[in-house]
CSV table of C-alpha atoms in Angstrom, one decimal:
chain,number,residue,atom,x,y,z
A,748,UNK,CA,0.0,0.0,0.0
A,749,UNK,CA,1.0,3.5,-0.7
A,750,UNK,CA,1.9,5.3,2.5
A,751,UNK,CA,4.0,7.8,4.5
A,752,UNK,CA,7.1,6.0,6.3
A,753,UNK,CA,8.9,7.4,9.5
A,754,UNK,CA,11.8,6.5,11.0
A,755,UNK,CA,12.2,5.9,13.5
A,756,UNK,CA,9.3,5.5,15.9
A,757,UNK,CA,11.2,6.5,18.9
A,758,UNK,CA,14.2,8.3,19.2
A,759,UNK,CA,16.1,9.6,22.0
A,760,UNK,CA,18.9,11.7,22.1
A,761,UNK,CA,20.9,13.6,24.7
A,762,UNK,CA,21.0,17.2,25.1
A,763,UNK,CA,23.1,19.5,22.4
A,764,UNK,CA,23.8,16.1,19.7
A,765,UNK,CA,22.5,16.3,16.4
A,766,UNK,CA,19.6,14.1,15.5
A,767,UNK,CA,17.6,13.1,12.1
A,768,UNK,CA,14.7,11.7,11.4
A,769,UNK,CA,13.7,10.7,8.0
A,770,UNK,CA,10.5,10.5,6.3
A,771,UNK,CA,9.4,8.7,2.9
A,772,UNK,CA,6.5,8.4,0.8
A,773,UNK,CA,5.3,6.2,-1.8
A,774,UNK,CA,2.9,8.7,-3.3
A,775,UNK,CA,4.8,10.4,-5.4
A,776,UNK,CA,3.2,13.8,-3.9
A,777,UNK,CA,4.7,16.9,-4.5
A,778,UNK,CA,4.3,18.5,-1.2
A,779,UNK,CA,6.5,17.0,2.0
A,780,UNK,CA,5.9,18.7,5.5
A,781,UNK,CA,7.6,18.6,8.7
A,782,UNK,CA,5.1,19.5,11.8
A,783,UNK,CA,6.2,19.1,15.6
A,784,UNK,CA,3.6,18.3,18.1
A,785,UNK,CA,3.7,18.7,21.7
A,786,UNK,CA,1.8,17.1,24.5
A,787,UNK,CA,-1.9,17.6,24.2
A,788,UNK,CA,-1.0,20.3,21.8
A,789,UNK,CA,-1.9,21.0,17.8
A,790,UNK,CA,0.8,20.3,15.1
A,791,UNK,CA,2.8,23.0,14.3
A,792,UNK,CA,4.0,23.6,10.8
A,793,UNK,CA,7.5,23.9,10.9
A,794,UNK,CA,8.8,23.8,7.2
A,795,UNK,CA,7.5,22.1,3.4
A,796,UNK,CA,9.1,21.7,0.5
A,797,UNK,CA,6.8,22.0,-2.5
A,798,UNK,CA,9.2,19.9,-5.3
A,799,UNK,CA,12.8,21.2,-4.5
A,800,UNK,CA,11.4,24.6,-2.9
A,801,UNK,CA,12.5,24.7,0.4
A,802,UNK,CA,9.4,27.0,2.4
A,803,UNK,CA,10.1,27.8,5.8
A,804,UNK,CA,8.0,29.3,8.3
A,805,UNK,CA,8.5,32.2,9.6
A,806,UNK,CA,9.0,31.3,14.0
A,807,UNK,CA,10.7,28.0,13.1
A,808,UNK,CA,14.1,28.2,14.9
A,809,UNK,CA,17.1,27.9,13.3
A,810,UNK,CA,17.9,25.0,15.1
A,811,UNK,CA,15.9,23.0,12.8
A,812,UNK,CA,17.1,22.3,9.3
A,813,UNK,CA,15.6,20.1,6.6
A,814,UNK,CA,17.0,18.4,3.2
A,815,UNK,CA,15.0,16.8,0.4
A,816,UNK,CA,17.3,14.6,-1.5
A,817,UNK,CA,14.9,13.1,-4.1
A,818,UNK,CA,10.7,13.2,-4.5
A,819,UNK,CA,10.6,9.9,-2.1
A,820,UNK,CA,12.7,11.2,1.1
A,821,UNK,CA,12.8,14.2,3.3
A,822,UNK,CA,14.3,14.7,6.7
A,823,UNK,CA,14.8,16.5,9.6
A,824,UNK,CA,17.8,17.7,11.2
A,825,UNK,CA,18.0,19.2,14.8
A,826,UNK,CA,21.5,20.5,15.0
A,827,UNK,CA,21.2,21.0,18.5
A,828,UNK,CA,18.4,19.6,20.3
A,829,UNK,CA,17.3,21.0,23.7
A,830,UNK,CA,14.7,19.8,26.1
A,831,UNK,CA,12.2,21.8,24.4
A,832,UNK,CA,12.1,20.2,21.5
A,833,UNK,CA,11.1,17.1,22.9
A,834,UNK,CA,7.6,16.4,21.0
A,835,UNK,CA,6.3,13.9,18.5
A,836,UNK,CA,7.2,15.0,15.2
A,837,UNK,CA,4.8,14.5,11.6
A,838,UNK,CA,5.5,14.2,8.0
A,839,UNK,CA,2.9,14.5,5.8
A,840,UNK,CA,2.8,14.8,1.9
A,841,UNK,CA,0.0,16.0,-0.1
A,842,UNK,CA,-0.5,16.5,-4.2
A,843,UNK,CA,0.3,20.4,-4.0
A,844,UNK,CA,-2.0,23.2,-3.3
A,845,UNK,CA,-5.0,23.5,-0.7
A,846,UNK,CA,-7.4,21.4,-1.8
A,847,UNK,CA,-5.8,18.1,-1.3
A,848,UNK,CA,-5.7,16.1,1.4
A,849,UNK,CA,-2.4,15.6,3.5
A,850,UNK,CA,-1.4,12.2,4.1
A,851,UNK,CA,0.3,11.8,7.6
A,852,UNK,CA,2.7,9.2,8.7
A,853,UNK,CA,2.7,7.8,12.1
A,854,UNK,CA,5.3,10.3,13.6
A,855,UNK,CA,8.7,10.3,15.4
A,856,UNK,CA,8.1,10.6,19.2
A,857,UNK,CA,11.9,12.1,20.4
A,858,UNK,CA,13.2,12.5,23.9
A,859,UNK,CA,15.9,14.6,24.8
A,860,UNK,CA,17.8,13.4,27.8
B,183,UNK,CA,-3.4,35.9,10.5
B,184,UNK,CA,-5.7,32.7,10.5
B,185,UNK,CA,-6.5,30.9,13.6
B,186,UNK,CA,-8.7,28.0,15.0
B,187,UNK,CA,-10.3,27.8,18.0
B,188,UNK,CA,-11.9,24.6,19.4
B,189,UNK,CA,-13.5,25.3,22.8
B,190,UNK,CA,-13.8,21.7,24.1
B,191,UNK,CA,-10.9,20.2,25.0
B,192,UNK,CA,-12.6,16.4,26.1
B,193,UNK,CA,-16.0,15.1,25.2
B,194,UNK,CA,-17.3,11.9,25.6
B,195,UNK,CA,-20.8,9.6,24.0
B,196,UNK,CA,-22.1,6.6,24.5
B,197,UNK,CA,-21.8,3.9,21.6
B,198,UNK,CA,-24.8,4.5,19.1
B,199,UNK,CA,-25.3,7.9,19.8
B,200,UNK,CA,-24.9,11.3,18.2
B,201,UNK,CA,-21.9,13.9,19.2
B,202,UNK,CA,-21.0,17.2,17.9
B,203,UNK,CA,-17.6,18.9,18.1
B,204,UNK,CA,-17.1,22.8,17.8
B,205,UNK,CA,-15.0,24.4,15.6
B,206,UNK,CA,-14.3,28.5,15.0
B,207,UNK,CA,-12.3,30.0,12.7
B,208,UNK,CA,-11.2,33.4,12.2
B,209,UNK,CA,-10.0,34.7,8.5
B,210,UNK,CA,-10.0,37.0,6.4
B,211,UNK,CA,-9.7,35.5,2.9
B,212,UNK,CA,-12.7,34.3,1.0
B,213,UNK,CA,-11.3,31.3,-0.2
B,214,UNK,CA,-10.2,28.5,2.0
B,215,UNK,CA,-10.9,25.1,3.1
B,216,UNK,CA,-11.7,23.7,6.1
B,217,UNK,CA,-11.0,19.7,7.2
B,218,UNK,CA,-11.6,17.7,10.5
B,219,UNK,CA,-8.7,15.5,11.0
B,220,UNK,CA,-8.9,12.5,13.4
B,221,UNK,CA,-5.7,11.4,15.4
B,222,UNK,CA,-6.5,7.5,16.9
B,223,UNK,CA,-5.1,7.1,20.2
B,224,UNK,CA,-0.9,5.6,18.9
B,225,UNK,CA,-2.1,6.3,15.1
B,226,UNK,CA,-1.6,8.3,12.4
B,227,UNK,CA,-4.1,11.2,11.6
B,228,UNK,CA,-6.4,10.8,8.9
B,229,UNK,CA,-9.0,13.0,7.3
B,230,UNK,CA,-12.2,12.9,8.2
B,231,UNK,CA,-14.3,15.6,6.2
B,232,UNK,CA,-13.4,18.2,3.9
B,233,UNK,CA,-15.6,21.6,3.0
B,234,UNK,CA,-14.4,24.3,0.4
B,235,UNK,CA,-15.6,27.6,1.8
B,236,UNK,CA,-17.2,28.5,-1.5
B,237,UNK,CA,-20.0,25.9,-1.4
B,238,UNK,CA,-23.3,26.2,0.6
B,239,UNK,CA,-24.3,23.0,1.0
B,240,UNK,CA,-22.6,20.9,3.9
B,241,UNK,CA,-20.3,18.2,3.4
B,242,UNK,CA,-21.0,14.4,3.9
B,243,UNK,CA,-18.9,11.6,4.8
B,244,UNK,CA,-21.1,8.4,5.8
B,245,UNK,CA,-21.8,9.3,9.7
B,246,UNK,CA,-19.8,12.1,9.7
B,247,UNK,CA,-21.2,15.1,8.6
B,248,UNK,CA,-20.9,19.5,9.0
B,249,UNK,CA,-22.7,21.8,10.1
B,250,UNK,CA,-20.6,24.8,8.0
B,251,UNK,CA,-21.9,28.4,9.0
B,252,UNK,CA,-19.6,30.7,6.8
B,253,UNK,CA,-21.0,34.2,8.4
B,254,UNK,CA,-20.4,33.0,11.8
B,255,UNK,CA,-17.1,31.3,10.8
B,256,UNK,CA,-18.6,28.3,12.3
B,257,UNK,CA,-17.8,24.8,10.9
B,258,UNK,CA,-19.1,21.8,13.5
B,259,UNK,CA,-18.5,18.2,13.2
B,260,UNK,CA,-21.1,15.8,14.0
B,261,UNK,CA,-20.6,12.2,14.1
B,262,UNK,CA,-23.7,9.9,14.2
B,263,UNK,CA,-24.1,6.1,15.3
B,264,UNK,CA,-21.1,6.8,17.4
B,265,UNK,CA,-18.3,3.9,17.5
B,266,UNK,CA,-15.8,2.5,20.1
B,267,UNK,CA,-13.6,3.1,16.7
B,268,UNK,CA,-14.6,6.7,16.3
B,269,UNK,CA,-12.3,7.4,19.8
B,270,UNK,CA,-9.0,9.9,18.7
B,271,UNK,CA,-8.5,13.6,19.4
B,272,UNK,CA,-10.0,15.4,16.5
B,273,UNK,CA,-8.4,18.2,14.8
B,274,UNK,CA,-10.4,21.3,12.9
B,275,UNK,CA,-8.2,22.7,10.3
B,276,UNK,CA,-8.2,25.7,8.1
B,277,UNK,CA,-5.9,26.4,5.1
B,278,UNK,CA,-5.7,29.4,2.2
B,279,UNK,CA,-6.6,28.5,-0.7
B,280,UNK,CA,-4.0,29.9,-2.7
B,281,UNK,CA,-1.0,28.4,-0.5
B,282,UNK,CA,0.9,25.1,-0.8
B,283,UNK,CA,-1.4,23.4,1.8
B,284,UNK,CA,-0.4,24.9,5.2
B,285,UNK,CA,-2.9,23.6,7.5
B,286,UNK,CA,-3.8,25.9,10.8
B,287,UNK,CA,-4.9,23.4,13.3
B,288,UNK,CA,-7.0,24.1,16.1
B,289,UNK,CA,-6.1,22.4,19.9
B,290,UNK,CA,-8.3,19.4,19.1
B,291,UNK,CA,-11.0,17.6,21.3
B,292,UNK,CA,-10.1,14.4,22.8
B,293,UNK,CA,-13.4,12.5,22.2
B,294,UNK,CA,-14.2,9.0,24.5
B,295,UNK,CA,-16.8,6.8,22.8
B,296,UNK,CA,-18.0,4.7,25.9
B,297,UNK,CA,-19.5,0.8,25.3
């Protein structure tokens, strides 16, 4: 079945080292998105990429960094992880544009130790 | 800037019967779209119902259906012949229709379906 892929599950990392966590589709959507989700909270945009356009929003801290290396993969990068940033983290990819639907995978959870 | 309010963080229903979840939006664009997204307790979110601002009539999805008010920026979900399955926080959403799909979530509602 088609679907959005994240790896992995569960990660935890200690305070300050530099974590990714990687995200794939078998869609073939144009859109990938990265939203962080806290505790009881709603998911926060953080950046998408429409194709190869990078779009970032605009109180995303520059800790976070993502790449794009082909239509199938995207990841996140947290260059320096504080406690903070502990949260479940969603990809999601949708055809491009408003109207469609975003397909969600079944998130990251991290832990920063 | 957009934003989505939904005023009851828990509800909770008996199996078989109705519920309806509140949702308020505030924008200023005429042309958006509006989705309930339901997150299953451990599961990935999926869409639930989907209503393109421009359209009078309310959208249906099986039990699942809106109650979409556009001059009071209302847009309700109400889920009939409620299922144990049916329990998951549920997300209103709100997104521009000219922009690459950013959704503005609400805080969600934590809905219970009890046996």
């Amino acid at each position: 079945d088609a679907m959005v892929i994240q790896n992995p599950r569960y990660q935890v990392t200690q305070f300050g080292k530099p974590v990714t966590l990687s995200c794939s589709q078998t869609l073939n959507h144009n859109v990938m998105y990265w939203y962080q989700q806290k505790s009881s909270q709603a998911p926060k945009l953080l950046f998408h990429y429409y194709d190869k356009d990078f779009n970032n929003e605009a109180d995303t801290p520059d800790n976070f960094q993502s790449r794009r290396p082909n239509t199938s993969f995207c990841f996140l990068d947290i260059r320096s992880p504080g406690l903070g940033d502990a949260a479940m983290y969603l990809c999601a990819t949708s055809r491009g544009g408003s109207l469609y639907e975003q397909y969600f995978g079944p998130g990251t959870r991290l832990t920063v130790t | 800037a957009q934003t989505v309010t939904q005023s009851q963080p828990e509800m909770s229903v008996q199996e078989a019967e109705t519920v309806t979840l509140s949702c308020t939006y505030d924008t200023s664009e005429n042309n958006y779209y509006l989705f309930w997204y339901k997150q299953p307790p451990s599961r990935q979110m999926i869409l639930v119902i989907r209503q393109e601002a421009y359209k009078q009539q309310n959208a249906t999805e099986n039990r699942f259906s809106v109650n979409f008010q556009k001059a009071a920026k209302s847009f309700s979900l109400k889920i009939s012949d409620s299922q144990l399955g049916d329990t998951a926080m549920y997300f209103c959403a709100c997104v521009y229709g000219g922009s690459q799909g950013n959704l503005i979530f609400g805080k969600g509602t934590k809905l219970s379906v009890k046996p």
